[in-house]
Short mmCIF file of C-alpha atoms in Angstrom, two decimals:
data_model
loop_
_atom_site.label_atom_id
_atom_site.label_comp_id
_atom_site.label_asym_id
_atom_site.label_seq_id
_atom_site.Cartn_x
_atom_site.Cartn_y
_atom_site.Cartn_z
CA MET A 1 36.13 -22.06 -24.05
CA ILE A 2 34.00 -19.23 -25.40
CA ASP A 3 30.25 -19.78 -25.44
CA PHE A 4 28.85 -18.51 -28.74
CA GLU A 5 25.31 -19.68 -28.04
CA PRO A 6 22.94 -16.74 -28.79
CA LYS A 7 21.19 -15.21 -25.83
CA SER A 8 17.95 -13.25 -25.73
CA GLY A 9 18.27 -9.53 -25.40
CA PRO A 10 19.00 -6.72 -25.44
CA PHE A 11 19.67 -6.33 -21.71
CA ALA A 12 19.12 -3.16 -19.69
CA HIS A 13 21.72 -2.67 -16.98
CA THR A 14 21.02 -0.76 -13.78
CA SER A 15 22.67 -0.25 -10.42
CA ASN A 16 19.39 -1.15 -8.70
CA SER A 17 19.01 -4.63 -7.24
CA SER A 18 15.95 -6.14 -5.59
CA ASN A 19 17.60 -5.71 -2.18
CA ARG A 20 18.43 -2.07 -2.81
CA ILE A 21 14.93 -1.36 -4.11
CA MET A 22 13.25 -2.98 -1.09
CA TYR A 23 15.37 -1.16 1.46
CA THR A 24 14.99 2.16 -0.37
CA VAL A 25 11.20 1.81 -0.24
CA VAL A 26 11.44 0.96 3.47
CA LEU A 27 13.58 4.02 4.15
CA THR A 28 11.16 6.35 2.36
CA LEU A 29 8.29 4.92 4.45
CA LEU A 30 10.06 5.40 7.77
CA PRO A 31 9.24 9.12 8.21
CA ALA A 32 5.50 8.41 7.91
CA ALA A 33 5.85 5.41 10.23
CA LEU A 34 7.71 7.47 12.83
CA MET A 35 5.03 10.14 12.52
CA GLY A 36 2.53 7.44 13.40
CA VAL A 37 4.54 6.52 16.48
CA TYR A 38 4.60 10.18 17.48
CA GLN A 39 0.83 10.49 16.98
CA PHE A 40 -0.28 7.25 18.62
CA GLY A 41 2.48 6.42 21.10
CA ILE A 42 4.46 3.31 22.02
CA ALA A 43 1.62 0.92 21.16
CA SER A 44 2.00 1.82 17.49
CA LEU A 45 5.76 1.19 17.70
CA GLN A 46 5.00 -2.29 19.04
CA THR A 47 2.69 -2.90 16.06
CA LEU A 48 5.45 -1.89 13.65
CA VAL A 49 8.08 -4.06 15.34
CA VAL A 50 5.85 -7.13 15.67
CA CYS A 51 4.70 -7.01 12.04
CA CYS A 52 8.22 -6.59 10.67
CA VAL A 53 9.95 -9.12 12.95
CA VAL A 54 7.28 -11.81 12.56
CA ALA A 55 7.29 -11.35 8.77
CA ILE A 56 11.05 -11.94 8.64
CA ILE A 57 10.80 -14.97 10.95
CA ALA A 58 7.95 -16.45 8.89
CA GLU A 59 10.01 -15.92 5.74
CA TYR A 60 13.01 -17.66 7.34
CA ILE A 61 10.93 -20.68 8.39
CA CYS A 62 9.35 -21.01 4.94
CA LEU A 63 12.72 -20.85 3.20
CA LYS A 64 14.14 -23.40 5.65
CA LEU A 65 11.27 -25.82 5.04
CA LEU A 66 11.58 -25.40 1.29
CA GLY A 67 15.32 -26.02 1.35
CA ARG A 68 16.19 -22.60 -0.01
CA ALA A 69 18.85 -20.11 1.09
CA THR A 70 17.60 -18.63 4.36
CA SER A 71 19.65 -15.47 3.80
CA ALA A 72 16.88 -14.37 1.41
CA CYS A 73 14.73 -13.51 4.43
CA LEU A 74 16.92 -10.41 4.79
CA ASP A 75 16.53 -9.22 1.20
CA GLY A 76 14.11 -6.54 2.37
CA SER A 77 10.94 -7.97 0.83
CA ALA A 78 9.65 -9.55 4.06
CA LEU A 79 10.54 -6.39 5.99
CA LEU A 80 8.63 -4.25 3.49
CA THR A 81 5.61 -6.58 3.63
CA GLY A 82 5.53 -6.34 7.42
CA LEU A 83 5.92 -2.57 7.33
CA LEU A 84 3.13 -2.09 4.76
CA LEU A 85 0.84 -4.36 6.79
CA ALA A 86 1.58 -2.39 9.96
CA MET A 87 0.88 0.86 8.12
CA SER A 88 -2.56 -0.45 7.14
CA LEU A 89 -3.56 -1.61 10.64
CA PRO A 90 -5.10 0.37 13.50
CA ALA A 91 -2.27 1.82 15.57
CA THR A 92 -3.18 -0.06 18.74
CA VAL A 93 -4.23 -3.39 17.22
CA PRO A 94 -3.62 -6.44 19.49
CA MET A 95 -0.14 -7.84 19.03
CA TRP A 96 -1.38 -11.38 18.35
CA LEU A 97 -3.49 -10.06 15.49
CA ALA A 98 -0.54 -8.17 14.00
CA ALA A 99 1.57 -11.32 14.21
CA LEU A 100 -1.16 -13.43 12.61
CA GLY A 101 -1.46 -10.96 9.75
CA SER A 102 2.29 -11.04 9.10
CA VAL A 103 2.38 -14.85 9.02
CA PHE A 104 -0.58 -14.92 6.64
CA ALA A 105 1.01 -12.30 4.39
CA ILE A 106 4.25 -14.25 4.03
CA VAL A 107 2.93 -17.82 3.93
CA VAL A 108 -0.34 -17.42 1.99
CA GLY A 109 0.33 -14.15 0.20
CA LYS A 110 3.89 -14.83 -0.93
CA GLN A 111 5.56 -18.20 -0.34
CA ILE A 112 2.61 -20.33 -1.43
CA TYR A 113 3.05 -18.83 -4.92
CA GLY A 114 6.77 -19.57 -5.02
CA GLY A 115 8.32 -16.63 -3.20
CA LEU A 116 9.53 -13.21 -4.28
CA GLY A 117 8.41 -12.25 -7.76
CA GLN A 118 5.81 -15.03 -8.09
CA ASN A 119 2.89 -13.76 -6.01
CA LEU A 120 -0.29 -12.70 -7.79
CA PHE A 121 -1.65 -10.51 -4.98
CA ASN A 122 -0.04 -7.89 -2.78
CA PRO A 123 0.76 -9.91 0.39
CA ALA A 124 0.19 -7.06 2.85
CA MET A 125 -3.21 -6.16 1.39
CA LEU A 126 -4.23 -9.83 1.26
CA ALA A 127 -3.44 -10.12 4.97
CA ARG A 128 -5.29 -6.90 5.77
CA VAL A 129 -8.46 -8.08 4.03
CA MET A 130 -8.26 -11.45 5.80
CA LEU A 131 -7.95 -9.73 9.18
CA LEU A 132 -10.77 -7.31 8.39
CA ILE A 133 -13.14 -10.14 7.45
CA CYS A 134 -12.19 -12.41 10.37
CA PHE A 135 -11.73 -9.78 13.10
CA PRO A 136 -13.92 -6.79 12.14
CA VAL A 137 -14.14 -5.36 15.67
CA GLU A 138 -10.40 -5.27 16.30
CA MET A 139 -9.73 -3.99 12.79
CA THR A 140 -12.17 -1.09 13.09
CA THR A 141 -11.20 0.11 16.57
CA TRP A 142 -9.28 3.32 15.94
CA ALA A 143 -7.23 5.01 18.64
CA VAL A 144 -7.53 8.72 19.29
CA PRO A 145 -4.27 10.41 18.20
CA THR A 146 -2.69 11.99 21.27
CA PRO A 147 0.78 13.14 20.19
CA ILE A 148 3.56 12.49 22.69
CA ASP A 149 5.24 15.51 24.16
CA PHE A 150 8.95 14.89 24.70
CA SER A 151 8.52 16.09 28.28
CA GLY A 152 6.45 12.96 28.87
CA ASN A 153 3.01 14.56 28.63
CA GLN A 154 0.34 14.03 26.01
CA VAL A 155 -0.63 16.85 23.68
CA THR A 156 -4.36 17.38 23.28
CA VAL A 157 -5.54 17.33 19.67
CA PRO A 158 -8.23 19.93 18.81
CA SER A 159 -11.62 18.21 18.94
CA ALA A 160 -12.60 19.83 15.62
CA TRP A 161 -10.02 17.61 13.94
CA LEU A 162 -11.54 14.41 15.24
CA HIS A 163 -14.76 12.50 15.26
CA PHE A 164 -15.09 10.62 18.52
CA ASP A 165 -16.88 7.32 18.93
CA GLY A 166 -16.72 6.32 22.57
CA VAL A 167 -13.12 5.88 23.63
CA THR A 168 -11.93 5.43 20.06
CA ALA A 169 -11.84 7.70 17.07
CA ALA A 170 -13.26 6.98 13.65
CA THR A 171 -11.13 7.40 10.57
CA SER A 172 -11.62 10.53 8.53
CA LEU A 173 -13.60 8.47 6.01
CA SER A 174 -16.17 7.18 8.47
CA GLY A 175 -16.30 10.56 10.13
CA LEU A 176 -17.37 12.38 6.97
CA GLN A 177 -20.99 11.40 7.45
CA TYR A 178 -21.06 13.03 10.88
CA GLU A 179 -19.02 16.21 10.57
CA PRO A 180 -16.43 17.71 8.20
CA VAL A 181 -12.85 16.70 8.84
CA SER A 182 -10.22 19.37 8.40
CA LEU A 183 -8.15 18.95 5.24
CA ALA A 184 -5.16 20.17 7.23
CA ALA A 185 -5.71 17.36 9.74
CA GLN A 186 -5.86 14.83 6.92
CA PHE A 187 -2.79 16.26 5.22
CA PHE A 188 -0.64 16.29 8.35
CA GLY A 189 -2.22 13.20 9.93
CA SER A 190 -3.89 14.47 13.11
CA ILE A 191 -6.78 12.04 12.72
CA GLY A 192 -7.81 8.64 13.97
CA GLY A 193 -6.98 5.75 11.70
CA SER A 194 -4.16 3.47 10.67
CA LEU A 195 -0.47 4.29 10.68
CA GLY A 196 -0.72 4.83 6.92
CA GLU A 197 -3.09 7.73 7.55
CA THR A 198 -0.68 9.60 9.79
CA SER A 199 0.61 12.06 7.22
CA ALA A 200 -0.32 12.34 3.56
CA LEU A 201 2.49 14.88 3.28
CA LEU A 202 5.23 12.48 4.38
CA ILE A 203 3.87 9.67 2.21
CA LEU A 204 3.79 12.06 -0.75
CA LEU A 205 7.39 13.11 -0.13
CA GLY A 206 8.47 9.48 0.12
CA GLY A 207 6.65 8.70 -3.11
CA LEU A 208 8.39 11.58 -4.87
CA VAL A 209 11.74 10.18 -3.76
CA LEU A 210 10.81 6.81 -5.29
CA LEU A 211 9.84 8.56 -8.53
CA TYR A 212 13.10 10.51 -8.55
CA ARG A 213 15.09 7.31 -7.99
CA ARG A 214 13.06 5.63 -10.77
CA ILE A 215 12.02 2.81 -8.48
CA ILE A 216 8.39 3.40 -9.40
CA HIS A 217 6.92 4.83 -12.61
CA TRP A 218 4.72 7.91 -12.72
CA ALA A 219 1.95 6.11 -14.63
CA ILE A 220 0.42 4.23 -11.68
CA PRO A 221 0.34 7.07 -9.09
CA VAL A 222 -0.97 9.60 -11.63
CA SER A 223 -3.68 7.33 -13.04
CA PHE A 224 -4.53 6.11 -9.53
CA ILE A 225 -5.12 9.67 -8.32
CA ALA A 226 -7.03 10.55 -11.50
CA GLY A 227 -9.22 7.45 -11.22
CA LEU A 228 -10.10 8.40 -7.65
CA CYS A 229 -10.43 12.18 -7.97
CA LEU A 230 -12.22 12.56 -11.31
CA PRO A 231 -15.39 10.61 -10.35
CA ALA A 232 -15.25 12.21 -6.90
CA ALA A 233 -15.16 15.68 -8.49
CA LEU A 234 -18.08 14.88 -10.79
CA ALA A 235 -20.17 13.34 -8.01
CA SER A 236 -19.48 16.18 -5.58
CA LEU A 237 -20.55 18.71 -8.23
CA ILE A 238 -23.81 16.85 -8.84
CA ALA A 239 -24.60 16.04 -5.21
CA PRO A 240 -22.24 17.87 -2.83
CA ASP A 241 -24.25 16.82 0.23
CA SER A 242 -23.91 13.13 -0.58
CA PHE A 243 -20.36 12.84 -1.92
CA SER A 244 -17.09 14.13 -0.51
CA SER A 245 -14.70 16.32 -2.47
CA PRO A 246 -11.75 14.97 -4.50
CA LEU A 247 -9.23 16.38 -2.02
CA THR A 248 -11.01 14.69 0.86
CA GLN A 249 -11.01 11.39 -1.02
CA LEU A 250 -7.32 11.71 -1.84
CA LEU A 251 -6.13 12.72 1.62
CA SER A 252 -8.41 10.33 3.52
CA GLY A 253 -7.67 6.77 4.49
CA GLY A 254 -4.91 4.91 2.72
CA ALA A 255 -5.30 6.54 -0.70
CA MET A 256 -1.86 8.18 -0.73
CA LEU A 257 -0.21 5.04 0.61
CA GLY A 258 -2.02 3.04 -2.06
CA ALA A 259 -1.04 5.38 -4.88
CA PHE A 260 2.70 5.42 -4.17
CA TYR A 261 3.49 2.25 -2.21
CA ILE A 262 0.83 -0.44 -2.68
CA ALA A 263 -0.47 -0.20 -6.25
CA THR A 264 3.09 0.36 -7.50
CA ASP A 265 4.27 -3.05 -6.30
CA LEU A 266 6.61 -4.21 -9.07
CA VAL A 267 5.48 -7.83 -8.89
CA THR A 268 1.70 -7.40 -8.98
CA SER A 269 1.41 -4.46 -11.40
CA PRO A 270 1.60 -4.51 -15.22
CA THR A 271 4.88 -3.93 -17.03
CA SER A 272 3.82 -1.62 -19.88
CA VAL A 273 3.05 2.07 -19.41
CA ARG A 274 -0.37 1.68 -21.05
CA GLY A 275 -1.11 -1.25 -18.80
CA GLN A 276 -0.04 0.71 -15.73
CA LEU A 277 -2.29 3.62 -16.69
CA ILE A 278 -5.29 1.30 -16.94
CA TYR A 279 -4.26 -0.54 -13.77
CA GLY A 280 -3.88 2.63 -11.68
CA GLY A 281 -7.09 4.15 -13.04
CA LEU A 282 -9.06 1.01 -12.18
CA CYS A 283 -7.62 1.03 -8.65
CA GLY A 284 -8.67 4.63 -8.08
CA LEU A 285 -12.13 4.15 -9.57
CA LEU A 286 -12.83 1.02 -7.51
CA ILE A 287 -11.72 2.78 -4.33
CA TRP A 288 -14.18 5.59 -4.99
CA LEU A 289 -17.00 3.13 -5.77
CA ILE A 290 -16.35 1.09 -2.61
CA ARG A 291 -16.13 4.19 -0.44
CA SER A 292 -19.24 5.76 -1.95
CA PHE A 293 -21.56 2.77 -2.32
CA GLY A 294 -20.01 -0.15 -0.40
CA ASN A 295 -20.35 -1.28 3.20
CA TYR A 296 -16.75 -0.37 4.03
CA PRO A 297 -15.66 3.27 4.39
CA GLU A 298 -12.20 2.35 3.04
CA GLY A 299 -11.54 0.42 -0.14
CA VAL A 300 -7.82 0.52 -0.96
CA ALA A 301 -7.04 -3.09 -0.05
CA PHE A 302 -10.12 -4.52 -1.79
CA ALA A 303 -9.55 -2.42 -4.92
CA VAL A 304 -5.87 -3.29 -5.21
CA LEU A 305 -6.53 -7.03 -4.81
CA MET A 306 -9.24 -6.99 -7.47
CA VAL A 307 -7.02 -5.19 -9.94
CA ASN A 308 -4.08 -7.46 -9.00
CA ALA A 309 -6.22 -10.33 -10.31
CA ALA A 310 -6.69 -8.46 -13.60
CA SER A 311 -3.01 -7.53 -13.96
CA PRO A 312 -1.98 -10.66 -15.94
CA LEU A 313 -4.86 -10.05 -18.37
CA ILE A 314 -3.84 -6.40 -18.77
CA ASP A 315 -0.26 -7.50 -19.41
CA HIS A 316 -1.40 -10.08 -21.96
CA TYR A 317 -3.09 -7.52 -24.18
CA LEU A 318 -0.88 -4.51 -23.49
CA ARG A 319 2.56 -6.03 -23.06
CA PRO A 320 5.43 -4.04 -24.63
CA THR A 321 6.55 -4.82 -28.17
CA ILE A 322 9.50 -7.19 -28.27
CA PHE A 323 12.63 -5.44 -29.50
CA GLY A 324 13.09 -6.07 -33.24
CA SER A 325 9.60 -7.46 -33.85
CA LYS A 326 6.72 -5.85 -35.73
CA SER A 327 3.88 -7.33 -33.72
CA VAL A 328 3.34 -7.87 -30.04
CA VAL A 329 1.38 -11.08 -30.51
CA GLU A 330 2.72 -13.70 -32.91
CA LYS A 331 0.24 -14.72 -35.56
CA SER A 332 -0.46 -18.39 -35.79
#
């Protein structure tokens, strides 16, 4: 029997599925992650593995308890959450802390809202903020990058590229107040910090692949970078001794990771292009404000979470026009 019941539409067909999108994003992040392993050694590989494996296990347990298909734990979303969390952590963070963050990201950041596609906040950034507030010492202990030579020796990084603080190294952001950090070091990742700070170049290349594959839209990365760099350029022109340059802001910390991988999360970002432009610009502006005037040298996670909360409101007022209608909002 033919069903003639009208359906909503029109429908846009694509070869992309949620699984394919998740695994494509993971693959584009792997070069930067492997660069982090090269820079910081086996300890950073353990952080990556623990975050990813525990995230998948936590997803499996949640799905089992909720009576849902447990095969969904392998759809790539839990793996991506664990990978993004690992990229935002210090390279040599204690393994128990990495595991705790992954469980929190999946249970509180994702499954408590109903699972994939229902979460209001980016799970990885929610977990990072929780860890930073609860364990500030462990979360701000940055290992000195000592790249592994394949002969088994450690390569010494030029001291001009680093700011040392005891036996650990500060990130490039916290080091700015002590001495200039080479832009080349920030671009290629020869600095202390998280795995997501290992190479702005590799993160940029991965982001360009996502743009080329149309997995993310240009509006968020472009407005994100503009929102961060424009106030930084103005402030550095007015008071160059007090504010860092736009390039330093962009290449430091997790800004590049935030622009291409975190703020562009399909679930927590607006759907319209206008909404995405406002969303990305707010992210960038808040990061600059937190870095310049806040108590934390980095602000990507805090900024993204705050704008995540505003995303439904942005969507409400700037949602796309329904096909065939004259007005976005129906008049009562």
